[in-house]
Every structure is written in C-alpha cells, then in structure tokens.
CSV table of C-alpha atoms in Angstrom, one decimal:
chain,number,residue,atom,x,y,z
A,7,MET,CA,-25.4,217.3,101.6
A,8,PHE,CA,-28.8,218.8,102.5
A,9,ALA,CA,-30.7,215.5,102.6
A,10,ASP,CA,-32.5,214.6,105.8
A,11,LEU,CA,-31.2,211.7,107.9
A,12,THR,CA,-32.1,208.3,106.6
A,13,VAL,CA,-33.7,205.7,108.8
A,14,SER,CA,-30.4,203.8,109.0
A,15,GLU,CA,-28.5,206.9,110.0
A,16,MET,CA,-31.0,207.7,112.7
A,17,LYS,CA,-30.7,204.2,114.1
A,18,ALA,CA,-26.9,204.4,114.0
A,19,VAL,CA,-26.9,207.7,115.9
A,20,ARG,CA,-29.3,206.3,118.5
A,21,ALA,CA,-27.2,203.2,119.0
A,22,TYR,CA,-24.0,205.2,119.4
A,23,LEU,CA,-25.4,207.5,122.0
A,24,HIS,CA,-27.1,204.7,124.0
A,25,GLU,CA,-23.7,202.9,124.2
A,26,ILE,CA,-22.1,205.9,126.1
A,27,PRO,CA,-22.2,204.8,129.8
A,28,GLU,CA,-22.1,208.3,131.3
A,29,MET,CA,-25.2,209.4,129.5
A,30,LYS,CA,-27.4,206.7,131.0
A,31,LEU,CA,-29.9,207.0,128.2
A,32,THR,CA,-33.2,205.2,128.5
A,33,ASP,CA,-36.2,204.8,126.2
A,34,ALA,CA,-38.2,208.0,125.5
A,35,ARG,CA,-41.5,206.2,126.0
A,36,SER,CA,-40.7,204.8,129.5
A,37,LYS,CA,-43.3,206.2,131.9
A,38,SER,CA,-40.9,208.0,134.2
A,39,LEU,CA,-40.1,211.7,133.8
A,40,LYS,CA,-36.9,211.4,135.8
A,41,LYS,CA,-34.9,209.9,133.0
A,42,ASN,CA,-32.3,210.8,130.3
A,43,SER,CA,-33.7,210.3,126.8
A,44,ILE,CA,-33.4,211.6,123.3
A,45,LEU,CA,-36.0,214.1,122.4
A,46,LEU,CA,-35.0,215.2,118.8
A,47,MET,CA,-32.7,214.0,116.1
A,48,GLU,CA,-32.3,215.7,112.7
A,49,LEU,CA,-29.6,216.6,110.2
A,50,HIS,CA,-27.0,219.2,111.5
A,51,LEU,CA,-26.4,221.5,108.5
A,52,PRO,CA,-22.8,222.2,107.5
A,53,ARG,CA,-21.6,225.8,107.9
A,54,LYS,CA,-22.5,227.8,104.8
A,55,HIS,CA,-18.9,228.6,103.8
A,56,GLU,CA,-18.1,224.8,104.0
A,57,ALA,CA,-21.1,224.0,101.8
A,58,LEU,CA,-20.2,226.6,99.3
A,59,ARG,CA,-16.7,225.4,98.9
A,60,ALA,CA,-18.1,222.0,98.0
A,61,LEU,CA,-20.8,223.4,95.7
A,62,ASP,CA,-18.8,226.0,93.9
A,63,ARG,CA,-15.1,224.9,94.1
A,64,GLY,CA,-15.4,221.1,94.0
A,65,HIS,CA,-14.0,220.6,97.5
A,66,ALA,CA,-14.9,217.5,99.5
A,67,LYS,CA,-18.4,217.7,101.1
A,68,PRO,CA,-18.4,218.3,104.8
A,69,PRO,CA,-19.0,215.1,106.9
A,70,ARG,CA,-22.7,214.5,107.6
A,71,GLN,CA,-23.6,215.1,111.2
A,72,ALA,CA,-26.7,214.8,113.3
A,73,ARG,CA,-28.2,217.4,115.7
A,74,VAL,CA,-29.5,215.6,118.8
A,75,VAL,CA,-31.4,217.1,121.7
A,76,ILE,CA,-31.2,215.1,124.9
A,77,MET,CA,-33.3,215.7,128.0
A,78,PHE,CA,-31.3,214.9,131.1
A,79,GLY,CA,-34.0,214.5,133.8
A,80,ASN,CA,-32.1,212.0,135.9
A,81,GLN,CA,-29.4,214.3,137.1
A,82,ILE,CA,-28.9,216.4,140.2
A,83,LYS,CA,-29.6,219.4,138.1
A,84,PRO,CA,-31.8,218.4,135.2
A,85,ASN,CA,-31.0,220.0,131.9
A,86,ILE,CA,-31.4,220.0,128.2
A,87,THR,CA,-28.3,219.6,126.1
A,88,GLU,CA,-27.8,219.6,122.3
A,89,TYR,CA,-25.1,217.5,120.7
A,90,ILE,CA,-23.5,217.3,117.3
A,91,VAL,CA,-22.9,213.7,116.5
A,92,GLY,CA,-20.8,212.4,113.5
A,93,PRO,CA,-19.6,211.4,111.2
A,94,ILE,CA,-22.7,209.7,109.7
A,95,PRO,CA,-23.4,206.9,108.9
A,96,PHE,CA,-20.7,205.6,111.3
A,97,PRO,CA,-20.7,208.0,114.3
A,98,ASN,CA,-17.7,207.9,116.6
A,99,TYR,CA,-17.7,211.4,118.2
A,100,HIS,CA,-20.1,213.8,119.9
A,101,GLU,CA,-19.7,217.3,121.1
A,102,VAL,CA,-21.9,219.8,122.9
A,103,LYS,CA,-23.4,222.4,120.7
A,104,THR,CA,-22.8,225.8,122.1
A,105,PHE,CA,-24.7,229.1,121.6
A,106,LYS,CA,-23.8,232.7,121.9
A,107,GLY,CA,-24.2,233.9,125.5
A,108,SER,CA,-24.0,230.3,126.8
A,109,LYS,CA,-27.3,230.9,128.7
A,110,PRO,CA,-28.6,227.4,129.6
A,111,VAL,CA,-32.2,226.4,128.7
A,112,LEU,CA,-34.2,225.9,131.8
A,113,PHE,CA,-35.4,222.3,132.2
A,114,GLU,CA,-38.8,223.6,133.0
A,115,SER,CA,-39.0,225.2,129.5
A,116,ARG,CA,-38.6,221.9,127.7
A,117,PRO,CA,-41.1,220.7,125.1
A,118,ILE,CA,-43.9,218.5,126.5
A,119,THR,CA,-43.7,214.8,125.6
A,120,ASN,CA,-46.2,212.1,125.1
A,121,VAL,CA,-45.3,210.6,128.5
A,122,GLU,CA,-45.9,213.9,130.3
A,123,TYR,CA,-49.2,214.3,128.4
A,124,ALA,CA,-50.2,210.8,129.6
A,125,HIS,CA,-49.6,211.9,133.2
A,126,LEU,CA,-51.5,215.1,132.6
A,127,GLU,CA,-54.4,213.1,131.3
A,128,ASN,CA,-54.3,211.0,134.5
A,129,LYS,CA,-54.4,214.1,136.6
A,130,LEU,CA,-57.3,215.5,134.5
A,131,GLU,CA,-59.2,212.3,134.9
A,132,GLU,CA,-58.8,212.6,138.7
A,133,ILE,CA,-60.1,216.2,138.5
A,134,ALA,CA,-63.0,215.4,136.2
A,135,THR,CA,-64.1,212.5,138.4
A,136,LYS,CA,-64.4,214.8,141.4
A,137,ALA,CA,-66.4,217.3,139.3
A,138,GLN,CA,-68.3,214.7,137.4
A,139,LYS,CA,-71.8,215.9,138.5
A,140,LEU,CA,-71.0,219.6,137.8
A,141,ILE,CA,-69.6,218.8,134.4
A,142,TYR,CA,-72.4,216.4,133.5
A,143,GLU,CA,-75.1,218.9,134.4
A,144,SER,CA,-73.4,221.9,132.8
A,145,THR,CA,-72.8,220.1,129.4
A,146,GLY,CA,-76.1,218.3,129.1
A,147,GLY,CA,-74.7,214.8,129.6
A,148,PHE,CA,-71.0,215.0,128.5
A,149,SER,CA,-68.2,213.6,130.7
A,150,TYR,CA,-64.5,213.1,130.5
A,151,THR,CA,-64.5,209.4,131.6
A,152,ASN,CA,-66.9,206.6,130.8
A,153,CYS,CA,-68.5,208.8,128.2
A,154,THR,CA,-69.4,206.5,125.2
A,155,ASN,CA,-70.5,209.0,122.5
A,156,ARG,CA,-70.7,212.1,124.6
A,157,CYS,CA,-67.1,212.7,125.5
A,158,LEU,CA,-65.0,215.6,126.5
A,159,THR,CA,-61.4,216.3,125.4
A,160,PHE,CA,-58.9,219.0,126.3
A,161,SER,CA,-56.5,221.6,124.9
A,162,ASP,CA,-53.5,222.9,126.8
A,163,ILE,CA,-51.8,226.2,126.4
A,164,ALA,CA,-48.3,227.6,126.2
A,165,PRO,CA,-46.2,229.1,127.5
A,166,ARG,CA,-46.4,227.0,130.6
A,167,GLY,CA,-46.0,229.7,133.1
A,168,LEU,CA,-45.5,233.5,133.4
A,169,ALA,CA,-42.0,233.5,134.9
A,170,PRO,CA,-38.8,231.6,134.3
A,171,GLY,CA,-38.6,228.3,136.1
A,172,GLN,CA,-42.4,227.7,136.1
A,173,ARG,CA,-44.1,224.7,134.6
A,174,ARG,CA,-47.8,225.0,135.0
A,175,THR,CA,-50.4,224.7,132.3
A,176,TRP,CA,-54.0,225.9,131.9
A,177,ILE,CA,-56.1,223.1,130.5
A,178,MET,CA,-59.6,223.7,129.0
A,179,LEU,CA,-62.2,221.0,128.6
A,180,GLN,CA,-64.1,220.8,125.3
A,181,LYS,CA,-66.8,218.7,123.8
A,182,PHE,CA,-65.2,216.0,121.7
A,183,VAL,CA,-67.1,216.7,118.5
A,184,GLU,CA,-66.0,217.8,115.0
A,185,GLY,CA,-64.2,221.0,115.5
A,186,TYR,CA,-63.9,220.5,119.2
A,187,PHE,CA,-61.5,223.4,119.6
A,188,ILE,CA,-64.4,225.8,119.3
A,189,HIS,CA,-66.6,223.9,121.7
A,190,PRO,CA,-65.3,224.8,125.2
A,191,ILE,CA,-67.5,224.0,128.1
A,192,GLY,CA,-66.4,226.8,130.5
A,193,PHE,CA,-64.3,224.6,132.8
A,194,GLU,CA,-60.6,225.2,133.0
A,195,VAL,CA,-57.9,224.1,135.5
A,196,LEU,CA,-54.3,225.3,136.2
A,197,ILE,CA,-52.1,222.3,136.9
A,198,ASN,CA,-48.6,222.7,138.3
A,199,HIS,CA,-46.5,219.9,136.8
A,200,GLN,CA,-43.0,221.2,137.5
A,201,ASP,CA,-42.0,218.3,139.7
A,202,LEU,CA,-40.7,215.2,137.9
A,203,ASP,CA,-42.9,213.1,140.2
A,204,PRO,CA,-46.5,213.3,138.8
A,205,ASP,CA,-47.8,212.3,142.3
A,206,LYS,CA,-46.7,215.7,143.5
A,207,TRP,CA,-48.5,217.7,140.8
A,208,THR,CA,-51.1,220.1,142.1
A,209,VAL,CA,-54.2,222.1,141.0
A,210,GLU,CA,-53.5,225.8,141.6
A,211,LYS,CA,-56.7,227.3,140.2
A,212,VAL,CA,-60.0,226.2,138.7
A,213,TRP,CA,-62.1,228.4,136.5
A,214,TYR,CA,-65.9,227.8,136.0
A,215,ASN,CA,-68.6,230.1,134.8
A,216,SER,CA,-66.3,233.1,134.7
A,217,MET,CA,-65.2,232.6,138.4
A,218,TYR,CA,-61.9,231.5,139.9
A,219,PHE,CA,-61.5,228.9,142.7
A,220,ASP,CA,-58.5,227.7,144.6
A,221,SER,CA,-59.3,224.0,144.3
A,222,VAL,CA,-61.8,221.6,142.7
A,223,GLU,CA,-63.1,220.9,146.2
A,224,GLU,CA,-63.9,224.5,146.8
A,225,LEU,CA,-65.8,224.7,143.5
A,226,ILE,CA,-67.8,221.6,144.2
A,227,ASP,CA,-68.8,222.7,147.7
A,228,LYS,CA,-70.0,226.1,146.4
A,229,TYR,CA,-71.7,224.5,143.5
A,230,GLU,CA,-73.6,222.1,145.8
A,231,SER,CA,-74.5,224.9,148.3
A,232,GLY,CA,-75.8,227.2,145.6
A,233,GLU,CA,-73.0,229.8,146.0
A,234,VAL,CA,-72.1,229.4,142.4
A,235,GLU,CA,-74.6,230.1,139.7
A,236,LYS,CA,-75.2,227.0,137.7
A,237,PHE,CA,-75.5,227.1,133.9
A,238,GLN,CA,-76.1,224.6,131.1
A,239,LEU,CA,-74.8,224.8,127.6
A,240,PRO,CA,-77.3,224.9,124.8
A,241,VAL,CA,-78.1,221.5,123.4
A,242,HIS,CA,-76.4,221.1,120.0
A,243,ASP,CA,-77.6,219.0,117.1
A,244,ASP,CA,-75.1,216.3,116.4
A,245,ASN,CA,-76.3,216.3,112.8
A,246,ASP,CA,-75.9,220.0,112.3
A,247,LEU,CA,-72.8,221.3,114.1
A,248,TYR,CA,-71.7,224.8,113.3
A,249,SER,CA,-68.1,223.5,113.3
A,250,THR,CA,-68.7,220.7,110.8
A,251,TYR,CA,-66.7,220.4,107.6
A,252,VAL,CA,-69.7,219.0,105.8
A,253,PRO,CA,-71.1,221.6,103.4
A,254,ARG,CA,-74.6,222.8,104.2
A,255,GLY,CA,-77.3,224.7,102.4
A,256,GLN,CA,-78.7,224.5,98.9
A,257,SER,CA,-76.9,225.4,95.7
A,258,ASN,CA,-78.4,226.6,92.4
A,259,THR,CA,-75.6,224.8,90.5
A,260,PRO,CA,-74.7,221.1,90.4
A,261,THR,CA,-72.7,219.8,93.4
A,262,ASN,CA,-72.9,216.1,92.7
A,263,ILE,CA,-70.5,216.2,89.8
A,264,HIS,CA,-66.7,216.4,89.8
A,265,GLY,CA,-65.0,219.8,89.5
A,266,PRO,CA,-62.0,220.6,87.4
A,267,LYS,CA,-58.9,218.4,87.6
A,268,LEU,CA,-55.3,218.9,86.7
A,269,VAL,CA,-53.9,216.6,84.0
A,270,GLU,CA,-50.4,216.0,82.6
A,271,PRO,CA,-51.0,214.8,79.0
A,272,GLN,CA,-47.4,213.7,78.5
A,273,GLY,CA,-46.2,213.1,82.1
A,274,HIS,CA,-44.2,215.2,84.5
A,275,ARG,CA,-42.1,218.1,83.2
A,276,TYR,CA,-40.0,218.1,86.4
A,277,HIS,CA,-37.4,215.7,87.6
A,278,ILE,CA,-36.7,214.5,91.2
A,279,ASN,CA,-33.5,212.7,92.2
A,280,HIS,CA,-33.7,211.9,95.9
A,281,ASN,CA,-34.0,215.4,97.4
A,282,PHE,CA,-32.9,217.3,94.3
A,283,VAL,CA,-35.5,218.8,92.0
A,284,GLU,CA,-35.1,220.2,88.5
A,285,TYR,CA,-37.8,222.2,86.6
A,286,PHE,CA,-37.0,223.9,83.3
A,287,GLY,CA,-34.0,226.1,84.3
A,288,TRP,CA,-34.7,225.9,88.0
A,289,SER,CA,-33.0,223.5,90.4
A,290,PHE,CA,-32.9,223.1,94.2
A,291,ALA,CA,-32.4,220.7,97.1
A,292,TYR,CA,-34.9,220.3,99.9
A,293,ARG,CA,-35.4,218.8,103.3
A,294,VAL,CA,-38.1,218.8,106.0
A,295,ARG,CA,-36.5,219.2,109.4
A,296,SER,CA,-38.5,217.8,112.3
A,297,SER,CA,-38.1,221.0,114.4
A,298,ALA,CA,-39.4,223.6,111.9
A,299,GLY,CA,-40.4,222.1,108.6
A,300,LEU,CA,-39.6,222.7,104.9
A,301,GLN,CA,-36.3,224.1,103.7
A,302,VAL,CA,-35.0,224.8,100.2
A,303,PHE,CA,-31.3,225.0,99.5
A,304,ASP,CA,-29.1,226.1,96.6
A,305,LEU,CA,-31.9,227.5,94.5
A,306,ARG,CA,-30.6,228.2,91.0
A,307,PHE,CA,-31.9,229.4,87.7
A,308,ASN,CA,-29.9,228.4,84.6
A,309,GLY,CA,-27.0,227.5,86.9
A,310,GLU,CA,-27.0,230.9,88.7
A,311,ARG,CA,-27.6,230.7,92.4
A,312,ILE,CA,-30.7,232.8,93.4
A,313,ALA,CA,-30.7,231.9,97.1
A,314,TYR,CA,-28.6,229.6,99.3
A,315,GLU,CA,-31.5,228.9,101.7
A,316,ILE,CA,-35.2,229.6,101.9
A,317,SER,CA,-36.8,228.0,104.9
A,318,LEU,CA,-39.5,228.2,107.5
A,319,GLN,CA,-38.0,229.1,110.9
A,320,GLU,CA,-41.0,229.5,113.2
A,321,ALA,CA,-44.7,229.9,113.4
A,322,ILE,CA,-46.3,231.9,116.3
A,323,ALA,CA,-50.0,232.2,117.1
A,324,PHE,CA,-51.2,234.7,119.7
A,325,TYR,CA,-54.7,234.1,121.0
A,326,SER,CA,-57.0,236.2,123.2
A,327,GLY,CA,-60.3,235.7,124.9
A,328,ASP,CA,-62.2,236.0,128.2
A,329,THR,CA,-61.0,232.8,129.7
A,330,PRO,CA,-57.6,232.2,131.5
A,331,ALA,CA,-56.5,229.7,128.9
A,332,ALA,CA,-57.5,231.8,125.9
A,333,MET,CA,-55.9,235.0,127.2
A,334,GLN,CA,-52.6,233.4,128.0
A,335,THR,CA,-52.1,231.2,124.9
A,336,LYS,CA,-49.1,232.1,122.8
A,337,TYR,CA,-48.1,229.1,120.8
A,338,ILE,CA,-44.6,228.9,119.4
A,339,ASP,CA,-44.9,225.9,117.2
A,340,ALA,CA,-41.3,224.8,117.0
A,341,GLY,CA,-41.8,223.8,120.6
A,342,TRP,CA,-44.0,221.1,119.3
A,343,ALA,CA,-41.5,220.2,116.5
A,344,MET,CA,-43.9,221.5,113.9
A,345,GLY,CA,-41.9,219.9,111.1
A,346,ARG,CA,-42.8,216.4,112.2
A,347,SER,CA,-46.5,217.4,112.1
A,348,THR,CA,-46.3,216.8,108.3
A,349,TYR,CA,-48.9,214.0,108.1
A,350,GLU,CA,-50.2,212.2,105.0
A,351,LEU,CA,-51.5,214.5,102.3
A,352,ALA,CA,-54.8,213.6,100.6
A,353,PRO,CA,-54.8,213.3,96.8
A,354,GLY,CA,-57.3,215.6,95.3
A,355,ILE,CA,-57.6,217.6,98.5
A,356,ASP,CA,-54.2,218.7,99.7
A,357,CYS,CA,-52.5,218.1,96.4
A,358,PRO,CA,-53.7,217.1,92.9
A,359,GLU,CA,-53.9,213.4,92.1
A,360,ILE,CA,-51.1,213.9,89.5
A,361,ALA,CA,-48.7,215.1,92.2
A,362,THR,CA,-45.6,213.1,93.2
A,363,PHE,CA,-46.0,212.1,96.9
A,364,ILE,CA,-42.9,211.5,99.0
A,365,ASP,CA,-42.6,209.8,102.4
A,366,LEU,CA,-40.7,211.4,105.3
A,367,HIS,CA,-39.2,210.1,108.5
A,368,HIS,CA,-38.9,211.9,111.7
A,369,TYR,CA,-37.3,211.3,115.1
A,370,PHE,CA,-39.0,213.3,117.9
A,371,ASP,CA,-40.2,211.9,121.2
A,372,THR,CA,-39.8,208.4,120.0
A,373,ASP,CA,-37.4,205.4,120.2
A,374,LYS,CA,-37.2,204.7,116.5
A,375,PRO,CA,-37.7,206.7,113.3
A,376,VAL,CA,-41.4,207.3,112.5
A,377,LEU,CA,-42.7,207.0,108.9
A,378,HIS,CA,-44.9,209.8,107.7
A,379,LYS,CA,-46.3,208.4,104.5
A,380,ASN,CA,-47.0,210.8,101.5
A,381,ALA,CA,-46.2,213.7,103.7
A,382,LEU,CA,-44.7,215.9,101.0
A,383,CYS,CA,-46.0,216.5,97.4
A,384,ILE,CA,-44.5,218.1,94.3
A,385,PHE,CA,-46.6,219.0,91.3
A,386,GLU,CA,-46.8,221.4,88.4
A,387,MET,CA,-50.0,223.5,87.9
A,388,THR,CA,-51.4,226.2,85.7
A,389,THR,CA,-52.2,229.5,87.2
A,390,ALA,CA,-55.2,230.0,84.9
A,391,MET,CA,-53.6,233.4,84.0
A,392,PRO,CA,-51.2,234.1,81.2
A,393,LEU,CA,-47.7,234.9,82.0
A,394,ARG,CA,-47.8,237.6,79.3
A,395,ARG,CA,-50.4,238.5,76.7
A,396,HIS,CA,-50.8,241.3,74.1
A,397,PHE,CA,-53.5,242.0,71.5
A,398,ASN,CA,-52.5,244.6,68.9
A,399,SER,CA,-55.7,246.0,67.3
A,400,ASN,CA,-55.7,247.5,63.8
A,401,PHE,CA,-58.7,249.6,64.9
A,402,GLN,CA,-60.7,248.4,61.9
A,403,GLY,CA,-62.3,245.4,63.6
A,404,GLY,CA,-59.3,243.2,63.3
A,405,TYR,CA,-55.7,242.9,64.7
A,406,ASN,CA,-52.1,243.1,63.6
A,407,PHE,CA,-50.9,240.4,65.9
A,408,PHE,CA,-51.7,238.5,69.1
A,409,GLY,CA,-49.2,236.9,71.5
A,410,GLY,CA,-49.6,235.0,74.8
A,411,LEU,CA,-47.7,232.7,77.0
A,412,GLU,CA,-49.3,230.1,79.3
A,413,ASN,CA,-48.1,230.4,83.0
A,414,THR,CA,-47.3,227.3,85.0
A,415,VAL,CA,-45.6,226.9,88.4
A,416,LEU,CA,-44.0,224.1,90.4
A,417,VAL,CA,-45.4,223.6,93.8
A,418,MET,CA,-43.8,221.8,96.8
A,419,ARG,CA,-46.1,221.3,99.7
A,420,THR,CA,-46.4,219.8,103.2
A,421,ALA,CA,-49.4,219.9,105.5
C-alpha cells in the first residue's frame, strides 16, 4: 500500500496520459519551453482513515493511484496542474487534485527543468563570450567556453524573483575545481527568463567587483576605459586547494592502514520483504518519494503502532553574503525534487560494506523512469555504548554482581 510506483506502473501512467488528446502532451526533454509535459510522477498516498481500515480492520486496500504534476506551457494561460491517476497498474481515470483555498500556482513559480537550464547555459555562454577578456584577466586564465582544464561553471539561486509573477535568476560564475561552490570569481548576472521564448530573455543586471551595471556592454565599456577598477584573483595551487576532500598534513598515528569495520558474524538480524522491514520487535514500511525523500509508515513495536507516518517534508537553506546571489538565496529543496537526488551510496563511506543496498526509480523531468542504483541502504550497527550497565561493588575490592546489555540500532539511509 505504501510502496513506491514500480517501473511498469510509471510507464502505464505515462502511456495513459499521453493518449488523452486534449492534454496534448509531448516529451519532457523536447527543446521547446512552450509545451505540455509531465514534470513529476509518484505514488499518491491513500487517505489515512482508508489505510487504517485496511491495516487494522482487514478491509480491502484502497486502489493504488499516482500523483502526476503536469506543466501546461502550450496554453493561452500556462499553468501547473496536479492530477490523481488510477487505478494502477491499469489506469482509466484522472482527476484534478484540489487544494484548500484553490489558489493556483503561478506558472512562473514552476521548478526549473533540464531543458530550461540548457537555454540558460546558452544565454550564459553568450554573456561570457562578450566578457571573455574581462573574465580571463580577472581569474588568471579561466573562461566559460573553450577552457580545456581552466574552466568556469555556475550556480543559480532561488527564489527566482522578489515578487509574484517574476522569473529572473541571479547566476554566479565559479572556478570549476573541487569544491567549486566556494570559488566564486566575483562576476554575477541577473537573467530574466520569464518568456517561454528563450530568444526574448534579457540581462537585467551585472555585478562585478562589488559594482552593479545595467548590461554586459556597459561593464565592458567601463572596464576598457578604466572607469572600473580591475582586479585579479589570487593564483591557486591546483595540487593544494583549500576546498579539496583530500586529507592534508601529517599525523602521528598510522593513516595507511584500514580503520575499524562492522561485521555480522552470523548474517543479518533484520528482514526485508519488498518495502517492509522487520527488526526484533520493530516493523515498518518505507518509500522514497521523488518530491521530498524518505518516509516511514506504520511503525510498530511488538505489533503496537508507534507512529502512522514519519517523513521528511522539506529542507530549507537560507544563505547570506555580500553579493546579490548570496544575499538572495533561499533554497527550498522540494522545488528541485530533493527525493530524486538520492544517488548511489558508496560502500564503506556512506554505509558499511555489510549493508543491504536497494535500487530506487524516480520520474522527474524525464520521459521514462530513471534508475538510481544502490540509492538506499539498511544496516544494523553497534553504538559502542551499552544500552544499560551496572556494577555493584562490595566495597572490599570486589563486586556483588555486574550486568550490561549491548546496544545496537537499525539504520536506513539515503544520500
């Protein structure tokens, strides 16, 4: 009942929706922004009272349904609409999902897609080409195009505007080195990409060396005429970056031998059946929804329900700084479908080698389900602390009794 959509179920829902003539759905990866396409597909959870009737009273399980978010860009009034599609695996109906207040989501507030990113990159190439000399001199030889091993990349911010209906993004250029996100070069641009025709996108502001300009051309003219103070970033050592993940410095203890490892002398003490997990007296079902990530359902101990649902809902990061991009960044991660960012976990790093690794499938900004291999792990580990311990001294150099209980926990993890 709580299991994520399978690959075949996702394909069935997509096929059903694409066969509805009035929707005029096209591929999500087609280059046009003026199109109708599926953005997100995931399990639509049954209502709690319906699920409890099935879990506690033996009633029939509610029919499986999919939650589908469609971006209708090829309409007189572009909009984002959510549908409930069912029954799965053989869908034959769809209905609009309504919300309290019935306030529509502005199309300008939609999540950004790979296709829109591609158009932004094209616009950024155009900007960087105009400012090639300035960027090259300021960074000590880095460029955004034709850069070989001294390349620049970018980060974009959200929200994309300060008022409803806006869609404009500050983009900062950074050195494309390890830990590039803390290697900004001091060059940022504000791009208005509200229009569904990328050819009509405009640059509204440019920020360079703590100064604002109304266009790239204005910056270049003032740079060449000496009206703008030129600067050059300090030359960094490619072999000794402060942002590297490679350990540095000397240690007085051995670092060339393996550290402690978890072992299971007699195998797993937990049991997994599809998305249902049992561990001693504990049991629960899980899923990893594409929009927001890990969820646990029907958590019980010795048959008694402790919680119906424990789940991640949102992650928000507020940034600050002295650049326009930094000071306006407020990431709301569900807008990037943070659940589908569960990529492969590394044995021995993200999870112990003894862990059970599980594949996941997501459908976001794609035309077919995408496999995320080994994206979830489950394992048991010791806490290296006793759950309880008591030493009863006889105050004569001995003891009356000693008691202790090892403490272990079950861990379920995604990246």
